[in-house]
PDB file of C-alpha atoms in Angstrom:
ATOM      1  CA  MET A   1       6.102  -2.417-153.497  1.00 73.00           C
ATOM      2  CA  ARG A   2       5.059  -3.275-157.052  1.00 79.00           C
ATOM      3  CA  GLY A   3       6.333  -4.368-160.446  1.00 87.00           C
ATOM      4  CA  THR A   4      10.010  -5.181-160.821  1.00 91.00           C
ATOM      5  CA  SER A   5      10.733  -4.267-157.196  1.00 95.00           C
ATOM      6  CA  ALA A   6       8.111  -6.708-155.909  1.00 95.00           C
ATOM      7  CA  LYS A   7       9.555  -9.477-158.088  1.00 96.00           C
ATOM      8  CA  SER A   8      13.070  -8.769-156.822  1.00 96.00           C
ATOM      9  CA  ARG A   9      11.817  -8.640-153.215  1.00 97.00           C
ATOM     10  CA  ASP A  10      10.210 -12.062-153.661  1.00 96.00           C
ATOM     11  CA  GLU A  11      13.495 -13.446-155.002  1.00 97.00           C
ATOM     12  CA  VAL A  12      15.266 -12.133-151.894  1.00 97.00           C
ATOM     13  CA  LEU A  13      12.659 -13.729-149.618  1.00 97.00           C
ATOM     14  CA  ALA A  14      13.157 -17.014-151.473  1.00 97.00           C
ATOM     15  CA  ALA A  15      16.910 -16.712-150.872  1.00 97.00           C
ATOM     16  CA  VAL A  16      16.211 -16.302-147.142  1.00 97.00           C
ATOM     17  CA  ASP A  17      14.074 -19.455-147.210  1.00 96.00           C
ATOM     18  CA  ALA A  18      16.939 -21.371-148.818  1.00 96.00           C
ATOM     19  CA  VAL A  19      19.483 -20.532-146.105  1.00 96.00           C
ATOM     20  CA  GLN A  20      20.348 -23.497-143.890  1.00 92.00           C
ATOM     21  CA  GLY A  21      22.440 -21.712-141.276  1.00 80.00           C
ATOM     22  CA  ASP A  22      21.641 -19.378-138.378  1.00 83.00           C
ATOM     23  CA  VAL A  23      18.675 -17.445-139.728  1.00 95.00           C
ATOM     24  CA  ALA A  24      18.335 -15.269-136.620  1.00 96.00           C
ATOM     25  CA  GLU A  25      21.841 -13.965-137.236  1.00 97.00           C
ATOM     26  CA  LEU A  26      20.923 -13.595-140.912  1.00 97.00           C
ATOM     27  CA  GLY A  27      18.035 -11.337-139.898  1.00 98.00           C
ATOM     28  CA  THR A  28      20.276  -9.197-137.701  1.00 97.00           C
ATOM     29  CA  GLN A  29      22.877  -8.824-140.437  1.00 98.00           C
ATOM     30  CA  LEU A  30      20.333  -7.997-143.146  1.00 98.00           C
ATOM     31  CA  LEU A  31      18.927  -5.201-140.990  1.00 98.00           C
ATOM     32  CA  ALA A  32      22.461  -3.959-140.373  1.00 97.00           C
ATOM     33  CA  ALA A  33      22.942  -3.890-144.159  1.00 97.00           C
ATOM     34  CA  VAL A  34      19.773  -1.785-144.399  1.00 98.00           C
ATOM     35  CA  ASP A  35      21.345   0.715-141.986  1.00 97.00           C
ATOM     36  CA  VAL A  36      24.423   0.931-144.217  1.00 97.00           C
ATOM     37  CA  LEU A  37      22.350   1.479-147.349  1.00 97.00           C
ATOM     38  CA  ASP A  38      20.189   4.120-145.678  1.00 96.00           C
ATOM     39  CA  ALA A  39      23.293   5.991-144.554  1.00 96.00           C
ATOM     40  CA  ASN A  40      24.972   5.777-147.977  1.00 96.00           C
ATOM     41  CA  PRO A  41      22.667   6.910-150.813  1.00 95.00           C
ATOM     42  CA  ALA A  42      25.545   6.811-153.313  1.00 95.00           C
ATOM     43  CA  LEU A  43      26.170   3.120-152.579  1.00 96.00           C
ATOM     44  CA  ARG A  44      22.452   2.428-152.858  1.00 95.00           C
ATOM     45  CA  ARG A  45      22.318   4.131-156.249  1.00 94.00           C
ATOM     46  CA  VAL A  46      25.259   2.149-157.599  1.00 95.00           C
ATOM     47  CA  LEU A  47      23.846  -1.178-156.366  1.00 96.00           C
ATOM     48  CA  THR A  48      20.481  -0.515-158.044  1.00 95.00           C
ATOM     49  CA  ASP A  49      21.723   1.121-161.247  1.00 95.00           C
ATOM     50  CA  PRO A  50      20.265  -0.963-164.119  1.00 93.00           C
ATOM     51  CA  SER A  51      23.037   0.229-166.449  1.00 93.00           C
ATOM     52  CA  THR A  52      25.739  -1.315-164.237  1.00 93.00           C
ATOM     53  CA  ASP A  53      26.817  -4.896-164.892  1.00 95.00           C
ATOM     54  CA  THR A  54      25.031  -7.277-162.498  1.00 96.00           C
ATOM     55  CA  GLU A  55      28.148  -9.222-161.566  1.00 96.00           C
ATOM     56  CA  ALA A  56      30.002  -5.982-160.865  1.00 96.00           C
ATOM     57  CA  LYS A  57      27.244  -4.897-158.472  1.00 97.00           C
ATOM     58  CA  GLN A  58      27.287  -8.273-156.754  1.00 97.00           C
ATOM     59  CA  ASP A  59      31.063  -8.156-156.389  1.00 97.00           C
ATOM     60  CA  LEU A  60      30.777  -4.658-154.917  1.00 97.00           C
ATOM     61  CA  ALA A  61      28.228  -5.930-152.364  1.00 97.00           C
ATOM     62  CA  SER A  62      30.576  -8.789-151.479  1.00 97.00           C
ATOM     63  CA  SER A  63      33.436  -6.318-151.065  1.00 96.00           C
ATOM     64  CA  VAL A  64      31.435  -3.940-148.863  1.00 96.00           C
ATOM     65  CA  PHE A  65      29.759  -6.532-146.646  1.00 96.00           C
ATOM     66  CA  GLY A  66      31.871  -9.673-146.970  1.00 93.00           C
ATOM     67  CA  GLY A  67      34.382  -8.753-144.295  1.00 90.00           C
ATOM     68  CA  THR A  68      31.651  -8.291-141.690  1.00 93.00           C
ATOM     69  CA  PHE A  69      28.777 -10.590-142.567  1.00 96.00           C
ATOM     70  CA  SER A  70      28.418 -14.344-142.955  1.00 95.00           C
ATOM     71  CA  ALA A  71      28.543 -16.110-146.294  1.00 95.00           C
ATOM     72  CA  ASP A  72      24.781 -16.725-146.054  1.00 96.00           C
ATOM     73  CA  THR A  73      24.082 -13.026-145.611  1.00 97.00           C
ATOM     74  CA  VAL A  74      26.384 -12.047-148.454  1.00 97.00           C
ATOM     75  CA  GLY A  75      24.631 -14.622-150.638  1.00 97.00           C
ATOM     76  CA  VAL A  76      21.243 -13.024-149.927  1.00 98.00           C
ATOM     77  CA  LEU A  77      22.705  -9.563-150.573  1.00 98.00           C
ATOM     78  CA  ARG A  78      24.111 -10.742-153.899  1.00 98.00           C
ATOM     79  CA  THR A  79      20.645 -11.996-154.829  1.00 98.00           C
ATOM     80  CA  ALA A  80      19.211  -8.625-153.855  1.00 98.00           C
ATOM     81  CA  VAL A  81      21.589  -6.480-155.900  1.00 97.00           C
ATOM     82  CA  GLY A  82      21.212  -8.915-158.784  1.00 96.00           C
ATOM     83  CA  GLY A  83      17.546  -7.967-159.029  1.00 96.00           C
ATOM     84  CA  ARG A  84      15.944  -4.938-160.618  1.00 95.00           C
ATOM     85  CA  TRP A  85      14.534  -2.242-158.362  1.00 95.00           C
ATOM     86  CA  ALA A  86      12.269   0.592-159.481  1.00 91.00           C
ATOM     87  CA  ALA A  87      13.909   2.911-156.947  1.00 88.00           C
ATOM     88  CA  GLY A  88      17.104   2.770-154.912  1.00 87.00           C
ATOM     89  CA  ARG A  89      15.185   2.872-151.652  1.00 93.00           C
ATOM     90  CA  ASP A  90      13.223  -0.235-152.695  1.00 95.00           C
ATOM     91  CA  LEU A  91      16.394  -2.295-152.267  1.00 97.00           C
ATOM     92  CA  ALA A  92      16.684  -1.300-148.607  1.00 97.00           C
ATOM     93  CA  ASP A  93      12.944  -1.796-148.078  1.00 97.00           C
ATOM     94  CA  GLY A  94      13.137  -5.282-149.575  1.00 97.00           C
ATOM     95  CA  LEU A  95      16.103  -6.198-147.389  1.00 98.00           C
ATOM     96  CA  GLU A  96      14.274  -4.944-144.298  1.00 98.00           C
ATOM     97  CA  GLN A  97      11.388  -7.270-145.115  1.00 98.00           C
ATOM     98  CA  ALA A  98      13.873 -10.073-145.693  1.00 98.00           C
ATOM     99  CA  GLY A  99      15.377  -9.438-142.257  1.00 98.00           C
ATOM    100  CA  ILE A 100      11.955  -9.696-140.636  1.00 98.00           C
ATOM    101  CA  ALA A 101      11.261 -12.862-142.633  1.00 97.00           C
ATOM    102  CA  ALA A 102      14.501 -14.365-141.307  1.00 98.00           C
ATOM    103  CA  TYR A 103      13.378 -13.728-137.735  1.00 97.00           C
ATOM    104  CA  VAL A 104      10.033 -15.401-138.479  1.00 97.00           C
ATOM    105  CA  ARG A 105      11.846 -18.385-139.919  1.00 96.00           C
ATOM    106  CA  SER A 106      14.086 -18.578-136.843  1.00 96.00           C
ATOM    107  CA  ALA A 107      11.071 -18.582-134.522  1.00 96.00           C
ATOM    108  CA  GLN A 108       9.336 -21.214-136.640  1.00 94.00           C
ATOM    109  CA  ASP A 109      12.416 -23.439-136.651  1.00 94.00           C
ATOM    110  CA  ALA A 110      12.555 -23.171-132.850  1.00 94.00           C
ATOM    111  CA  GLY A 111       8.893 -24.133-132.512  1.00 94.00           C
ATOM    112  CA  GLU A 112       8.045 -20.629-131.273  1.00 94.00           C
ATOM    113  CA  GLY A 113       6.123 -19.331-134.274  1.00 94.00           C
ATOM    114  CA  GLN A 114       2.838 -18.725-132.466  1.00 92.00           C
ATOM    115  CA  ARG A 115       4.514 -17.285-129.389  1.00 94.00           C
ATOM    116  CA  PHE A 116       6.562 -15.009-131.630  1.00 96.00           C
ATOM    117  CA  GLU A 117       3.552 -13.740-133.584  1.00 94.00           C
ATOM    118  CA  THR A 118       1.226 -13.288-130.616  1.00 92.00           C
ATOM    119  CA  GLY A 119       3.948 -11.742-128.470  1.00 94.00           C
ATOM    120  CA  LEU A 120       4.902  -9.286-131.202  1.00 95.00           C
ATOM    121  CA  PHE A 121       1.341  -8.018-131.544  1.00 92.00           C
ATOM    122  CA  GLU A 122       0.574  -7.871-127.823  1.00 92.00           C
ATOM    123  CA  ALA A 123       3.861  -6.155-126.957  1.00 95.00           C
ATOM    124  CA  GLY A 124       3.256  -3.654-129.730  1.00 94.00           C
ATOM    125  CA  GLN A 125      -0.179  -2.876-128.332  1.00 91.00           C
ATOM    126  CA  ALA A 126       1.333  -2.447-124.871  1.00 94.00           C
ATOM    127  CA  VAL A 127       3.742   0.146-126.266  1.00 95.00           C
ATOM    128  CA  LEU A 128       1.014   1.980-128.161  1.00 92.00           C
ATOM    129  CA  GLY A 129      -1.220   1.949-125.103  1.00 90.00           C
ATOM    130  CA  ASP A 130       1.391   3.612-122.888  1.00 94.00           C
ATOM    131  CA  VAL A 131       1.462   7.305-123.804  1.00 95.00           C
ATOM    132  CA  ASP A 132       4.942   7.980-122.411  1.00 96.00           C
ATOM    133  CA  LEU A 133       6.515   4.828-123.855  1.00 96.00           C
ATOM    134  CA  ARG A 134       4.901   5.376-127.231  1.00 95.00           C
ATOM    135  CA  ARG A 135       6.196   8.941-127.328  1.00 96.00           C
ATOM    136  CA  ALA A 136       9.680   7.810-126.363  1.00 97.00           C
ATOM    137  CA  VAL A 137      10.033   5.089-128.995  1.00 96.00           C
ATOM    138  CA  SER A 138       8.550   7.379-131.652  1.00 95.00           C
ATOM    139  CA  ASP A 139      10.832  10.322-130.879  1.00 95.00           C
ATOM    140  CA  LYS A 140      13.067  10.635-133.927  1.00 92.00           C
ATOM    141  CA  SER A 141      15.183  13.255-132.182  1.00 94.00           C
ATOM    142  CA  ALA A 142      16.421  10.507-129.844  1.00 96.00           C
ATOM    143  CA  PRO A 143      19.170   8.139-131.049  1.00 96.00           C
ATOM    144  CA  VAL A 144      17.837   4.905-132.564  1.00 96.00           C
ATOM    145  CA  ALA A 145      20.108   2.884-130.262  1.00 96.00           C
ATOM    146  CA  ALA A 146      18.513   4.518-127.223  1.00 97.00           C
ATOM    147  CA  ARG A 147      15.001   3.767-128.475  1.00 97.00           C
ATOM    148  CA  LYS A 148      15.930   0.156-129.107  1.00 97.00           C
ATOM    149  CA  GLN A 149      17.489  -0.174-125.678  1.00 97.00           C
ATOM    150  CA  LEU A 150      14.369   1.250-124.060  1.00 97.00           C
ATOM    151  CA  LEU A 151      12.274  -1.502-125.645  1.00 96.00           C
ATOM    152  CA  ALA A 152      14.800  -4.098-124.525  1.00 97.00           C
ATOM    153  CA  ASP A 153      14.601  -2.783-120.957  1.00 96.00           C
ATOM    154  CA  VAL A 154      10.801  -2.752-120.912  1.00 96.00           C
ATOM    155  CA  LEU A 155       9.953  -5.819-123.004  1.00 94.00           C
ATOM    156  CA  GLY A 156      13.086  -7.960-123.051  1.00 89.00           C
ATOM    157  CA  ASP A 157      11.707 -10.560-120.650  1.00 90.00           C
ATOM    158  CA  LYS A 158       8.198 -10.557-122.113  1.00 92.00           C
ATOM    159  CA  VAL A 159       8.797 -11.667-125.712  1.00 94.00           C
ATOM    160  CA  VAL A 160      11.123 -14.052-127.518  1.00 95.00           C
ATOM    161  CA  PRO A 161      14.365 -12.395-128.709  1.00 95.00           C
ATOM    162  CA  THR A 162      13.338 -12.457-132.363  1.00 95.00           C
ATOM    163  CA  ALA A 163      10.075 -10.634-131.592  1.00 96.00           C
ATOM    164  CA  LEU A 164      12.001  -8.039-129.603  1.00 97.00           C
ATOM    165  CA  ALA A 165      14.299  -7.540-132.592  1.00 97.00           C
ATOM    166  CA  VAL A 166      11.300  -6.877-134.852  1.00 97.00           C
ATOM    167  CA  LEU A 167       9.860  -4.391-132.351  1.00 97.00           C
ATOM    168  CA  GLN A 168      13.223  -2.641-132.166  1.00 97.00           C
ATOM    169  CA  GLN A 169      13.393  -2.394-135.950  1.00 97.00           C
ATOM    170  CA  ALA A 170       9.976  -0.734-135.935  1.00 97.00           C
ATOM    171  CA  THR A 171      11.453   2.096-133.843  1.00 96.00           C
ATOM    172  CA  VAL A 172      13.683   2.989-136.804  1.00 96.00           C
ATOM    173  CA  ALA A 173      10.428   3.938-138.567  1.00 94.00           C
ATOM    174  CA  ARG A 174      12.017   3.846-142.019  1.00 94.00           C
ATOM    175  CA  THR A 175       8.773   3.844-143.996  1.00 92.00           C
ATOM    176  CA  GLY A 176       6.370   5.622-141.636  1.00 94.00           C
ATOM    177  CA  SER A 177       5.464   5.992-137.985  1.00 95.00           C
ATOM    178  CA  PHE A 178       6.318   3.335-135.415  1.00 95.00           C
ATOM    179  CA  GLU A 179       2.658   2.277-135.402  1.00 93.00           C
ATOM    180  CA  LYS A 180       2.360   1.998-139.202  1.00 93.00           C
ATOM    181  CA  VAL A 181       5.656   0.162-139.578  1.00 96.00           C
ATOM    182  CA  LEU A 182       4.742  -2.291-136.822  1.00 95.00           C
ATOM    183  CA  GLU A 183       1.361  -2.871-138.433  1.00 90.00           C
ATOM    184  CA  GLY A 184       3.115  -3.761-141.680  1.00 93.00           C
ATOM    185  CA  PHE A 185       5.501  -6.081-139.862  1.00 95.00           C
ATOM    186  CA  ASN A 186       2.560  -7.893-138.234  1.00 92.00           C
ATOM    187  CA  VAL A 187       1.007  -8.469-141.649  1.00 91.00           C
ATOM    188  CA  LEU A 188       4.328  -9.710-143.052  1.00 94.00           C
ATOM    189  CA  VAL A 189       4.802 -12.087-140.109  1.00 95.00           C
ATOM    190  CA  ALA A 190       1.344 -13.588-140.649  1.00 91.00           C
ATOM    191  CA  GLN A 191       2.036 -13.985-144.374  1.00 90.00           C
ATOM    192  CA  ARG A 192       5.347 -15.694-143.751  1.00 93.00           C
ATOM    193  CA  ARG A 193       3.548 -18.133-141.461  1.00 91.00           C
ATOM    194  CA  GLY A 194       0.966 -18.844-144.184  1.00 88.00           C
ATOM    195  CA  ARG A 195      -1.836 -16.955-142.462  1.00 85.00           C
ATOM    196  CA  LEU A 196      -4.003 -13.880-142.860  1.00 83.00           C
ATOM    197  CA  ALA A 197      -3.751 -11.209-140.184  1.00 83.00           C
ATOM    198  CA  ALA A 198      -7.148 -10.085-138.911  1.00 85.00           C
ATOM    199  CA  THR A 199      -7.282  -7.107-136.555  1.00 84.00           C
ATOM    200  CA  VAL A 200     -10.301  -7.343-134.264  1.00 85.00           C
ATOM    201  CA  ARG A 201     -11.582  -4.432-132.189  1.00 83.00           C
ATOM    202  CA  ALA A 202     -13.904  -5.388-129.361  1.00 85.00           C
ATOM    203  CA  ALA A 203     -15.143  -3.851-126.123  1.00 82.00           C
ATOM    204  CA  TYR A 204     -13.551  -6.685-124.121  1.00 84.00           C
ATOM    205  CA  ASP A 205     -10.938  -9.364-124.608  1.00 84.00           C
ATOM    206  CA  LEU A 206     -12.475 -12.348-126.388  1.00 83.00           C
ATOM    207  CA  ASP A 207     -12.247 -15.701-124.619  1.00 87.00           C
ATOM    208  CA  ASP A 208     -10.818 -18.781-126.310  1.00 86.00           C
ATOM    209  CA  ALA A 209     -14.193 -20.049-127.509  1.00 89.00           C
ATOM    210  CA  GLU A 210     -15.100 -16.679-129.041  1.00 85.00           C
ATOM    211  CA  ARG A 211     -11.733 -16.453-130.749  1.00 87.00           C
ATOM    212  CA  GLU A 212     -12.109 -19.948-132.182  1.00 88.00           C
ATOM    213  CA  ARG A 213     -15.591 -19.200-133.528  1.00 88.00           C
ATOM    214  CA  LEU A 214     -14.521 -15.932-135.111  1.00 86.00           C
ATOM    215  CA  ALA A 215     -11.368 -17.475-136.577  1.00 86.00           C
ATOM    216  CA  SER A 216     -13.454 -20.300-138.035  1.00 88.00           C
ATOM    217  CA  VAL A 217     -15.861 -17.845-139.668  1.00 87.00           C
ATOM    218  CA  LEU A 218     -13.025 -15.822-141.159  1.00 86.00           C
ATOM    219  CA  GLN A 219     -11.217 -18.935-142.348  1.00 87.00           C
ATOM    220  CA  ARG A 220     -14.324 -20.046-144.240  1.00 88.00           C
ATOM    221  CA  LYS A 221     -14.744 -16.557-145.702  1.00 87.00           C
ATOM    222  CA  TYR A 222     -11.157 -16.110-146.869  1.00 84.00           C
ATOM    223  CA  GLY A 223     -10.118 -19.716-147.421  1.00 85.00           C
ATOM    224  CA  ALA A 224      -6.983 -19.408-145.300  1.00 84.00           C
ATOM    225  CA  GLU A 225      -5.883 -19.813-141.701  1.00 85.00           C
ATOM    226  CA  VAL A 226      -6.315 -16.579-139.768  1.00 85.00           C
ATOM    227  CA  GLN A 227      -4.240 -14.959-137.031  1.00 84.00           C
ATOM    228  CA  LEU A 228      -6.551 -12.925-134.775  1.00 84.00           C
ATOM    229  CA  ASN A 229      -4.997  -9.786-133.318  1.00 84.00           C
ATOM    230  CA  VAL A 230      -7.510  -8.520-130.762  1.00 85.00           C
ATOM    231  CA  ILE A 231      -7.527  -4.896-129.615  1.00 84.00           C
ATOM    232  CA  VAL A 232      -9.693  -4.081-126.610  1.00 84.00           C
ATOM    233  CA  ASP A 233     -11.401  -0.744-127.267  1.00 81.00           C
ATOM    234  CA  PRO A 234     -14.097   0.413-124.802  1.00 79.00           C
ATOM    235  CA  ALA A 235     -15.385   2.873-127.418  1.00 78.00           C
ATOM    236  CA  VAL A 236     -16.683  -0.077-129.413  1.00 75.00           C
ATOM    237  CA  VAL A 237     -19.558  -0.506-126.896  1.00 69.00           C
ATOM    238  CA  GLY A 238     -20.645  -3.880-128.300  1.00 71.00           C
ATOM    239  CA  GLY A 239     -19.969  -6.209-131.226  1.00 75.00           C
ATOM    240  CA  VAL A 240     -16.697  -6.369-133.113  1.00 80.00           C
ATOM    241  CA  ALA A 241     -14.958  -4.640-135.998  1.00 83.00           C
ATOM    242  CA  VAL A 242     -12.698  -6.862-138.104  1.00 85.00           C
ATOM    243  CA  THR A 243     -10.067  -5.632-140.548  1.00 84.00           C
ATOM    244  CA  VAL A 244      -8.427  -8.028-143.006  1.00 83.00           C
ATOM    245  CA  GLY A 245      -6.184  -6.234-145.451  1.00 77.00           C
ATOM    246  CA  ASP A 246      -8.205  -3.402-146.967  1.00 74.00           C
ATOM    247  CA  GLU A 247     -11.543  -4.944-146.008  1.00 81.00           C
ATOM    248  CA  VAL A 248     -13.338  -3.795-142.863  1.00 79.00           C
ATOM    249  CA  VAL A 249     -16.367  -5.543-141.409  1.00 75.00           C
ATOM    250  CA  ASP A 250     -17.816  -3.253-138.736  1.00 68.00           C
ATOM    251  CA  ALA A 251     -20.536  -4.817-136.602  1.00 58.00           C
ATOM    252  CA  THR A 252     -20.033  -2.639-133.543  1.00 59.00           C
ATOM    253  CA  MET A 253     -22.843  -1.084-131.567  1.00 43.00           C
ATOM    254  CA  SER A 254     -21.098   2.301-131.649  1.00 45.00           C
ATOM    255  CA  THR A 255     -21.197   2.307-135.439  1.00 47.00           C
ATOM    256  CA  ARG A 256     -24.864   1.319-135.487  1.00 44.00           C
ATOM    257  CA  LEU A 257     -25.697   4.108-133.043  1.00 37.00           C
ATOM    258  CA  GLU A 258     -23.789   6.625-135.146  1.00 47.00           C
ATOM    259  CA  SER A 259     -25.631   5.464-138.279  1.00 46.00           C
ATOM    260  CA  ALA A 260     -28.957   5.832-136.466  1.00 36.00           C
ATOM    261  CA  ARG A 261     -28.001   9.305-135.268  1.00 45.00           C
ATOM    262  CA  ARG A 262     -27.171  10.388-138.783  1.00 50.00           C
ATOM    263  CA  ALA A 263     -30.404   8.944-140.107  1.00 46.00           C
ATOM    264  CA  LEU A 264     -32.407  10.873-137.504  1.00 46.00           C
ATOM    265  CA  ALA A 265     -30.514  14.048-138.328  1.00 53.00           C
ATOM    266  CA  GLY A 266     -31.506  13.662-141.958  1.00 48.00           C
TER     267      GLY A 266
END
């Protein structure tokens, strides 16, 4: 998201930060609003039409959502429709990110920020590592409610409720595959907690000392606290591959062997 849409999205995130009430419920209601906007393109177009008076759009949002949602949620929605969006779909995308941000805030307020973030990543990897489960939650021919319920049945007792809600939202796959959407959510969660998300691929699970050393190196390199998301991948053979944003540092033995093979092949 860029330009005017990014600026409007940031204003919506700031509105979420300003809410003093039940932010977990705020997250749930914002995602419900996203469902409404996705199902009603005409409403989305009206609420993002730059030629329509801002107050009129805000009053329309209050009329549509005010009877169902809390005053806090309606306030965030009014902020959203008061912004300028490059495309109608950007409004729904921005509100989805705001819903995830509300869940992060709820976990932070409850002192569960680290458990939330780690649990979200590890549960996501568990889903992706189970061929049948991954296929089931990615099956767009199945009702979204059924996919969400499946995750609740499998993971409900393994993660905090807010992390489960984020995982369930990833099954909607609004902006890509379940895997890509979840990857984006993990990055957003780290950002909202003031950290960089670093995905680490290694042949084995790193112990606490190894994680601390690697996190320290990355923190010095990037000048920010780092959340390590470790993926165990036997194909790595040795060493680690680290991805931070668009930057990849590949120090794996498998890559070195492949480079040597290519060199020998000329």
